[in-house]
Amino acid sequence: MNIAVLGTGIVGRTIAARLAELGHNVTIGTRDPEATLARTAPDAMGTPPFAGWAAENPGIAVAGFADAAAGAELIVNATNGNASLDVLAAAGAGNLDGKVILDIANPLDFSKGMPPTLFVKDTDSLGEQIQRTFPASRVVKSLNTLNADLMARPTLLADPGTVFVSGNDADAKNTVTGLLKDFGHDDVIDLGDISTARGTEMLLPVWLRLWGALGTPAFNFKIVR
Amino acid sequence: MNIAVLGTGIVGRTIAARLAELGHNVTIGTRDPEATLARTAPDAMGTPPFAGWAAENPGIAVAGFADAAAGAELIVNATNGNASLDVLAAAGAGNLDGKVILDIANPLDFSKGMPPTLFVKDTDSLGEQIQRTFPASRVVKSLNTLNADLMARPTLLADPGTVFVSGNDADAKNTVTGLLKDFGHDDVIDLGDISTARGTEMLLPVWLRLWGALGTPAFNFKIVR
C-alpha cells in the first residue's frame, strides 16, 4: 500500500520503518523537508536529528505534508496532538478525501506542567475533531494507548495485550486492523464509532502514571475476559 | 476488622458480603435504615429491594451512616459518585478522622444522556475531593475500575487482571492492598498519591464502551509488562 506517515518524531519514525519492513511504499511527511533534514541537534524530547534516521532508512521517501498525502492511500497521523489539525490542513483536505487516516495522536496539553492534561476529553475527542474537520476522510483512532516500540512490535512483550479501533467506517477499520495484525497485534477490539476515541484518549492519564509507577513505558493494557 | 460499607446498591452489598465471608465485622450504612428496609420495589437500576438481601445476610448489621462509621476502623465508600461527599458528611467528619476510606465511587454524570460523562476529571478527581473535604481521613482509591462481582471475586476470570491503589498514606494503602489480596487480587499496582485517582477514574469511559463492545461487564484491565 502507498502510505504517508505525517510526523518525524519517534512515533512517526517507528511506524514508518515498520510499514516499510512489511513491504509498504512509505513516505514520511514533514512541514519543510530541507529544514527537517538540516537539523543537527536533538529535539526537546531528546530525539536524535532526523537526518541520521533518514540515512539509515533510504527506502523511505521524505516529502512535504501535501506531497506525502497526495500519493497515499492511507495516512498515518503521528504528529503531536496539538499540531494534528494544522498538519492535516497543510496536507490538504483534497488529499485526504476518501482516504483512511490512522490517527495515533493524543490530545496532550503540556502547558500546565507535568504530567500533561488533555486539551479535549469526555464530551469530545481529537479523533472526532479530525473526522469533523475532514468529513470526507475516514478516521480510525488506534495505537494511541501504548509506547511507539510496542505499537510497531507488540511481541516485544511476552503477552502483547490489546489494542483498540474506533471509527465510523467499517472498511477503514478493517484496513487498519489488517495492518495491526501484521504488526503482531492479535487482540484488536472494535469499540464502535469515532466517538469511542474519547475512551482510549482518556487512557493516557493512567498510562502516564503507570509509566511513573513501573519505571518503564514497556507495558500495555490487556482486556482480560 | 470493624468495617462500615456506605451504600446499599450492588457494589455495597457485594463488598459487604465478601468482607463478612472473610471474617470481618461488617456494618452496611444507609441514610435511613427503616426506609431502606421498607422498600419493596427494585431501584432505578433494577437492583432488588434491600430487605431480601439483608435477610439473607443476617450477620451484617444495618445502620445509619454515622452509626456505621462511628464503630468502624475502615470505611468503604460504595455510594454513587454524585452522592459521595454528601454521604460522607452525613457519616460525620469526626467519625472519619484517622480512618482509612476505601473509595470505590466513580464521578459519573448521567444527566447528559448515555454513556455517562465524568463530573470531575483530568485536573482533579473524586478521590482528591474526598481527601480534601476530610483531610484527617486517609483515602485510598481502588476497585473503581471493574464490575462489582469481579471486585469481590476476581478469580471468576481465568486471568484476573490488575487493580490499582492511589493514596497519600502508605499504611492505608497497605491495609487496602491486604484486603484486595484476600479478595483474590494478585496484581495490585500502587500508582502513587491520591492525585493518581484521576487516571483510574478516567478509565471509566473506555470501560463503559468495552462493556458495549464485548456485551458483558465480565472483563478487567490487566497491565502486561
Coordinates of C-alpha atoms in Angstrom, one line a residue:
Chain A
M1 CA 0.0 0.0 0.0
N2 CA 1.1 3.6 -0.5
I3 CA 1.3 5.1 2.9
A4 CA 2.1 8.6 4.2
V5 CA 3.3 8.9 7.8
L6 CA 2.9 12.5 8.9
G7 CA 5.3 13.4 11.7
T8 CA 9.1 12.8 12.1
G9 CA 9.2 12.1 15.8
I10 CA 9.7 8.8 17.4
V11 CA 6.2 7.5 16.7
G12 CA 6.4 8.6 13.0
R13 CA 9.8 7.1 12.5
T14 CA 9.0 3.8 14.3
I15 CA 5.7 3.3 12.4
A16 CA 7.2 4.3 9.0
A17 CA 10.1 1.9 9.4
R18 CA 7.8 -1.0 10.4
L19 CA 5.5 -0.4 7.5
A20 CA 8.4 -0.3 5.1
E21 CA 9.8 -3.5 6.6
L22 CA 6.4 -5.1 5.9
G23 CA 6.7 -4.1 2.2
H24 CA 4.6 -1.0 2.0
N25 CA 5.7 2.0 0.0
V26 CA 6.2 4.7 2.7
T27 CA 6.7 8.4 2.5
I28 CA 7.3 10.3 5.7
G29 CA 5.8 13.8 5.7
T30 CA 7.2 16.9 7.4
R31 CA 6.4 20.6 7.1
D32 CA 9.7 21.6 5.5
P33 CA 11.9 18.6 4.4
E34 CA 15.0 20.7 3.9
A35 CA 14.8 22.2 7.3
T36 CA 14.0 18.9 9.0
L37 CA 17.0 17.2 7.3
A38 CA 19.3 20.2 8.1
R39 CA 18.7 19.9 11.9
T40 CA 21.8 18.7 13.8
A41 CA 20.6 18.8 17.4
P42 CA 18.3 16.5 19.2
D43 CA 14.7 17.9 19.7
A44 CA 13.1 18.9 23.0
M45 CA 12.3 15.3 23.8
G46 CA 15.9 14.2 23.2
T47 CA 15.1 12.5 19.9
P48 CA 18.2 12.4 17.7
P49 CA 18.2 14.5 14.5
F50 CA 16.1 13.2 11.6
A51 CA 18.8 13.1 9.0
G52 CA 20.6 10.2 10.6
W53 CA 17.4 8.2 10.7
A54 CA 16.6 9.1 7.1
A55 CA 20.1 8.0 6.0
E56 CA 19.6 4.6 7.7
N57 CA 16.2 4.2 6.0
P58 CA 16.9 5.1 2.4
G59 CA 13.8 3.3 1.2
I60 CA 11.5 5.7 2.9
A61 CA 10.9 8.9 1.0
V62 CA 10.8 12.3 2.7
A63 CA 8.3 14.9 1.5
G64 CA 6.2 17.9 2.5
F65 CA 2.9 17.1 4.1
A66 CA 0.8 17.7 0.9
D67 CA 3.2 15.8 -1.4
A68 CA 3.3 12.9 1.0
A69 CA -0.5 12.8 1.4
A70 CA -1.2 13.2 -2.3
G71 CA 0.2 9.9 -3.3
A72 CA -1.0 7.9 -0.3
E73 CA -4.0 5.5 0.1
L74 CA -3.6 5.6 3.8
I75 CA -2.3 8.4 6.0
V76 CA -0.9 8.0 9.5
N77 CA -1.3 10.9 11.8
A78 CA 1.8 10.6 14.0
T79 CA 2.0 14.3 14.9
N80 CA 1.7 15.9 18.4
G81 CA -2.0 16.2 19.2
N82 CA -1.9 20.0 19.4
A83 CA -0.5 20.2 15.9
S84 CA -2.6 17.5 14.3
L85 CA -5.4 19.6 12.8
D86 CA -2.9 22.1 11.5
V87 CA -0.7 19.4 9.9
L88 CA -3.7 17.7 8.3
A89 CA -4.9 21.1 6.9
A90 CA -1.3 21.6 5.5
A91 CA -1.6 18.1 3.9
G92 CA -4.7 19.5 2.1
A93 CA -8.3 18.4 2.6
G94 CA -8.4 17.3 -1.0
N95 CA -5.5 14.9 -0.4
L96 CA -7.4 13.3 2.4
D97 CA -10.8 12.8 0.7
G98 CA -11.9 9.2 0.9
K99 CA -8.7 8.1 2.5
V100 CA -8.1 6.2 5.7
I101 CA -6.5 8.4 8.4
L102 CA -4.9 6.2 11.1
D103 CA -4.9 8.7 14.0
I104 CA -2.3 7.8 16.7
A105 CA -2.1 11.3 18.2
N106 CA -3.1 12.1 21.8
P107 CA -4.5 15.5 22.9
L108 CA -1.8 16.1 25.5
D109 CA -1.5 19.5 27.0
F110 CA 2.0 20.1 28.4
S111 CA 1.3 23.8 29.1
K112 CA 0.2 23.3 32.7
G113 CA 3.1 21.2 33.9
M114 CA 3.7 17.5 34.3
P115 CA 2.0 15.1 34.0
P116 CA 0.2 16.6 30.9
T117 CA -3.5 17.0 30.9
L118 CA -5.9 16.6 27.9
F119 CA -7.0 19.6 25.9
V120 CA -10.1 17.8 24.7
K121 CA -11.9 14.9 26.6
D122 CA -15.0 13.2 27.8
T123 CA -17.6 15.1 25.6
D124 CA -15.4 15.2 22.5
S125 CA -12.0 13.8 21.3
L126 CA -9.2 14.6 19.0
G127 CA -10.3 11.7 16.7
E128 CA -13.7 13.3 16.4
Q129 CA -12.3 16.7 15.8
I130 CA -10.2 15.3 12.9
Q131 CA -13.2 13.5 11.5
R132 CA -15.4 16.6 11.7
T133 CA -12.8 18.8 10.2
F134 CA -12.1 16.4 7.3
P135 CA -15.6 14.8 6.8
A136 CA -14.7 13.1 3.5
S137 CA -11.8 11.2 5.2
R138 CA -12.2 8.0 7.1
V139 CA -10.6 8.4 10.5
V140 CA -9.6 5.4 12.6
K141 CA -8.2 6.0 16.0
S142 CA -5.8 3.3 17.2
L143 CA -2.4 2.6 18.7
N144 CA -2.6 5.8 20.9
T145 CA -2.6 3.6 24.0
L146 CA 1.0 2.3 24.0
N147 CA 4.6 3.1 23.5
A148 CA 6.0 3.5 20.0
D149 CA 8.2 0.4 20.1
L150 CA 5.2 -1.7 21.2
M151 CA 2.8 -0.1 18.7
A152 CA 5.1 -1.4 15.9
R153 CA 6.3 -4.6 17.5
P154 CA 3.9 -5.8 20.3
T155 CA 5.6 -9.2 20.6
L156 CA 8.4 -7.4 22.4
L157 CA 6.1 -8.2 25.4
A158 CA 5.6 -11.9 26.2
D159 CA 1.9 -11.1 26.5
P160 CA 1.3 -8.3 23.9
G161 CA -2.1 -7.2 25.3
T162 CA -4.9 -5.4 23.5
V163 CA -5.3 -2.5 21.0
F164 CA -8.5 -0.7 20.1
V165 CA -10.0 0.7 16.9
S166 CA -12.6 3.5 16.8
G167 CA -14.1 4.8 13.6
N168 CA -17.3 5.4 11.6
D169 CA -16.3 3.4 8.5
A170 CA -16.2 -0.4 8.8
D171 CA -13.9 -0.8 5.7
A172 CA -11.4 1.7 7.1
K173 CA -11.4 -0.2 10.4
N174 CA -10.8 -3.5 8.6
T175 CA -7.9 -1.9 6.7
V176 CA -6.3 -0.7 9.9
T177 CA -7.0 -3.9 11.7
G178 CA -5.1 -5.7 8.9
L179 CA -2.1 -3.5 9.5
L180 CA -2.3 -4.0 13.2
K181 CA -2.3 -7.8 12.8
D182 CA 0.7 -7.6 10.5
F183 CA 2.4 -5.6 13.3
G184 CA 1.7 -8.5 15.6
H185 CA -1.4 -7.3 17.4
D186 CA -3.6 -10.4 17.9
D187 CA -6.2 -8.9 20.1
V188 CA -7.9 -5.9 18.4
I189 CA -11.2 -4.7 19.9
D190 CA -13.5 -2.6 17.8
L191 CA -15.0 -0.2 20.3
G192 CA -17.5 1.4 17.8
D193 CA -17.8 4.7 16.1
I194 CA -15.2 7.5 16.3
S195 CA -16.8 8.9 19.5
T196 CA -15.4 5.9 21.3
A197 CA -11.9 7.5 20.8
R198 CA -12.9 9.5 23.9
G199 CA -12.4 6.3 25.9
T200 CA -9.0 5.5 24.5
E201 CA -7.6 9.0 24.6
M202 CA -8.7 9.2 28.3
L203 CA -6.5 6.2 29.0
L204 CA -3.4 8.5 28.7
P205 CA -3.6 9.8 32.2
V206 CA -3.4 6.4 33.8
W207 CA -0.8 5.3 31.1
L208 CA 1.4 8.3 32.2
R209 CA 1.1 7.4 35.9
L210 CA 1.8 3.7 35.2
W211 CA 5.0 4.7 33.4
G212 CA 6.0 6.5 36.6
A213 CA 4.9 3.7 38.9
L214 CA 6.5 0.9 36.8
G215 CA 9.6 2.9 35.8
T216 CA 9.3 1.8 32.1
P217 CA 7.0 2.5 29.2
A218 CA 7.3 -1.1 28.2
F219 CA 3.8 -2.2 29.2
N220 CA 0.3 -2.4 27.6
F221 CA -3.3 -2.7 28.6
K222 CA -4.8 -6.1 28.1
I223 CA -8.5 -6.7 28.4
V224 CA -8.9 -10.0 30.2
R225 CA -12.3 -11.6 29.7
Chain B
M1 CA -11.5 -5.6 61.3
N2 CA -14.6 -3.5 62.0
I3 CA -15.7 -2.2 58.6
A4 CA -18.5 0.1 57.5
V5 CA -19.7 -0.1 53.9
L6 CA -21.6 3.0 53.0
G7 CA -24.1 2.3 50.2
T8 CA -26.7 -0.4 49.8
G9 CA -26.5 -0.8 46.0
I10 CA -24.9 -3.7 44.2
V11 CA -21.4 -2.6 44.9
G12 CA -22.1 -2.0 48.6
R13 CA -23.9 -5.3 49.0
T14 CA -21.2 -7.3 47.1
I15 CA -18.3 -5.9 49.0
A16 CA -20.1 -6.1 52.4
A17 CA -20.9 -9.8 51.8
R18 CA -17.4 -10.6 50.7
L19 CA -15.8 -8.9 53.7
A20 CA -18.2 -10.7 56.1
E21 CA -17.3 -14.0 54.4
L22 CA -13.6 -13.2 55.0
G23 CA -14.4 -12.9 58.7
H24 CA -14.7 -9.1 59.1
N25 CA -17.3 -7.4 61.4
V26 CA -19.3 -5.5 58.8
T27 CA -22.0 -2.9 59.1
I28 CA -23.7 -1.6 56.0
G29 CA -24.6 2.1 56.2
T30 CA -27.6 3.8 54.7
R31 CA -29.3 7.2 55.2
D32 CA -32.4 5.9 56.8
P33 CA -32.3 2.1 57.7
E34 CA -36.0 1.9 58.3
A35 CA -36.9 3.4 54.9
T36 CA -34.3 1.3 53.1
L37 CA -35.6 -1.9 54.7
A38 CA -39.2 -0.9 54.0
R39 CA -38.7 -0.6 50.2
T40 CA -40.4 -3.3 48.2
A41 CA -39.7 -2.3 44.6
P42 CA -36.4 -2.6 42.7
D43 CA -34.5 0.6 42.3
A44 CA -33.9 2.6 39.1
M45 CA -31.0 0.2 38.2
G46 CA -33.3 -2.8 38.7
T47 CA -31.5 -3.8 41.9
P48 CA -33.8 -5.9 44.1
P49 CA -35.1 -4.4 47.3
F50 CA -32.5 -4.3 50.1
A51 CA -34.7 -6.2 52.7
G52 CA -34.3 -9.5 50.9
W53 CA -30.6 -9.2 50.8
A54 CA -30.4 -8.1 54.4
A55 CA -32.5 -11.2 55.4
E56 CA -30.0 -13.4 53.5
N57 CA -27.1 -11.8 55.3
P58 CA -28.1 -11.7 59.0
G59 CA -24.5 -11.4 60.1
I60 CA -24.2 -7.9 58.5
A61 CA -25.6 -5.1 60.6
V62 CA -27.6 -2.3 59.0
A63 CA -27.2 1.2 60.5
G64 CA -27.4 4.9 59.6
F65 CA -24.2 6.4 58.0
A66 CA -23.0 8.0 61.3
D67 CA -23.6 4.9 63.4
A68 CA -22.0 2.7 60.9
A69 CA -18.9 4.9 60.6
A70 CA -18.5 5.5 64.3
G71 CA -17.6 1.9 65.1
A72 CA -15.5 1.3 62.0
E73 CA -11.7 1.2 61.6
L74 CA -12.1 1.2 57.8
I75 CA -14.9 2.8 55.7
V76 CA -15.8 1.7 52.2
N77 CA -17.4 4.4 50.0
A78 CA -19.7 2.4 47.8
T79 CA -22.1 5.2 47.1
N80 CA -22.9 6.9 43.7
G81 CA -20.1 9.4 42.9
N82 CA -22.5 12.3 42.9
A83 CA -23.7 11.4 46.4
S84 CA -20.3 10.6 48.0
L85 CA -19.4 13.9 49.6
D86 CA -22.9 14.3 51.0
V87 CA -22.9 10.7 52.4
L88 CA -19.5 11.1 54.0
A89 CA -20.6 14.4 55.5
A90 CA -23.7 12.6 56.9
A91 CA -21.3 9.9 58.3
G92 CA -19.7 12.8 60.2
A93 CA -16.2 14.1 59.7
G94 CA -15.3 13.2 63.3
N95 CA -16.2 9.5 62.6
L96 CA -13.8 9.6 59.7
D97 CA -10.7 11.1 61.4
G98 CA -7.7 9.0 61.1
K99 CA -9.6 6.2 59.4
V100 CA -9.0 4.5 56.0
I101 CA -11.6 5.3 53.4
L102 CA -11.6 2.8 50.6
D103 CA -13.2 4.9 47.8
I104 CA -14.7 2.8 45.1
A105 CA -17.1 5.5 43.7
N106 CA -16.8 7.0 40.2
P107 CA -17.8 10.6 39.3
L108 CA -20.3 9.5 36.7
D109 CA -22.7 12.2 35.4
F110 CA -25.9 10.6 33.9
S111 CA -27.6 13.9 33.4
K112 CA -26.4 14.4 29.8
G113 CA -27.5 11.0 28.4
M114 CA -25.7 7.8 27.8
P115 CA -22.9 6.8 28.1
P116 CA -22.4 9.0 31.2
T117 CA -19.6 11.6 31.3
L118 CA -17.5 12.5 34.3
F119 CA -18.4 15.4 36.5
V120 CA -14.7 15.8 37.6
K121 CA -11.7 14.7 35.7
D122 CA -8.1 15.4 34.4
T123 CA -7.2 18.3 36.7
D124 CA -9.0 16.9 39.8
S125 CA -10.8 13.7 40.9
L126 CA -13.5 12.5 43.2
G127 CA -10.8 10.8 45.3
E128 CA -9.0 14.1 45.8
Q129 CA -12.2 15.9 46.5
I130 CA -13.0 13.4 49.3
Q131 CA -9.4 13.7 50.7
R132 CA -9.6 17.5 50.7
T133 CA -13.0 17.6 52.3
F134 CA -12.0 15.1 55.1
P135 CA -8.3 15.9 55.5
A136 CA -7.9 13.8 58.6
S137 CA -9.1 10.7 56.9
R138 CA -6.8 8.5 54.8
V139 CA -8.4 8.0 51.4
V140 CA -7.4 5.1 49.1
K141 CA -8.9 5.0 45.7
S142 CA -9.3 1.4 44.4
L143 CA -11.6 -1.1 42.8
N144 CA -13.4 1.6 40.8
T145 CA -12.2 0.0 37.5
L146 CA -14.1 -3.2 37.4
N147 CA -17.6 -4.7 37.9
A148 CA -18.8 -5.5 41.4
D149 CA -18.6 -9.3 41.1
L150 CA -15.0 -9.1 39.9
M151 CA -14.1 -6.5 42.6
A152 CA -15.0 -9.0 45.2
R153 CA -14.1 -12.3 43.5
P154 CA -11.5 -11.6 40.7
T155 CA -10.8 -15.2 40.2
L156 CA -14.2 -15.5 38.4
L157 CA -11.9 -14.6 35.4
A158 CA -9.3 -17.2 34.5
D159 CA -6.8 -14.3 34.3
P160 CA -8.0 -11.8 37.0
G161 CA -6.0 -8.8 35.7
T162 CA -4.8 -5.8 37.6
V163 CA -6.2 -3.4 40.2
F164 CA -4.8 -0.1 41.3
V165 CA -4.3 1.9 44.6
S166 CA -4.0 5.6 44.9
G167 CA -3.5 7.5 48.2
N168 CA -1.3 9.7 50.2
D169 CA -0.8 7.4 53.2
A170 CA 1.4 4.3 52.8
D171 CA -0.1 2.4 55.8
A172 CA -3.6 3.0 54.5
K173 CA -2.6 1.6 51.0
N174 CA -1.0 -1.4 52.7
T175 CA -4.3 -2.1 54.6
V176 CA -6.3 -1.8 51.5
T177 CA -3.9 -3.9 49.5
G178 CA -4.2 -6.6 52.2
L179 CA -7.9 -6.7 51.7
L180 CA -7.5 -6.8 47.9
K181 CA -5.2 -9.8 48.1
D182 CA -7.7 -11.5 50.4
F183 CA -10.3 -10.9 47.7
G184 CA -8.0 -12.7 45.2
H185 CA -6.3 -9.7 43.5
D186 CA -2.7 -10.8 43.0
D187 CA -1.6 -7.9 40.8
V188 CA -2.1 -4.6 42.7
I189 CA -0.2 -1.6 41.3
D190 CA 0.4 1.4 43.6
L191 CA 0.1 4.4 41.3
G192 CA 1.2 7.0 43.9
D193 CA -0.6 9.7 45.7
I194 CA -4.3 10.4 45.6
S195 CA -4.0 12.6 42.5
T196 CA -3.3 9.4 40.5
A197 CA -7.0 8.6 41.1
R198 CA -7.5 11.0 38.1
G199 CA -6.0 8.2 35.9
T200 CA -8.2 5.4 37.2
E201 CA -11.4 7.4 37.3
M202 CA -10.7 8.3 33.6
L203 CA -10.7 4.6 32.8
L204 CA -14.5 4.6 33.1
P205 CA -15.2 6.0 29.6
V206 CA -13.4 3.2 27.9
W207 CA -14.7 0.7 30.5
L208 CA -18.3 1.7 29.5
R209 CA -17.5 1.3 25.8
L210 CA -15.8 -2.0 26.3
W211 CA -19.0 -3.2 28.1
G212 CA -20.9 -2.2 25.0
A213 CA -18.4 -3.8 22.5
L214 CA -17.9 -7.0 24.5
G215 CA -21.6 -7.4 25.5
T216 CA -20.6 -8.2 29.1
P217 CA -19.2 -6.4 32.1
A218 CA -17.2 -9.5 33.0
F219 CA -13.8 -8.2 31.9
N220 CA -10.9 -6.3 33.6
F221 CA -7.8 -4.3 32.7
K222 CA -4.6 -6.2 33.0
I223 CA -1.2 -4.3 32.8
V224 CA 1.0 -6.7 30.8
R225 CA 4.8 -5.9 31.2

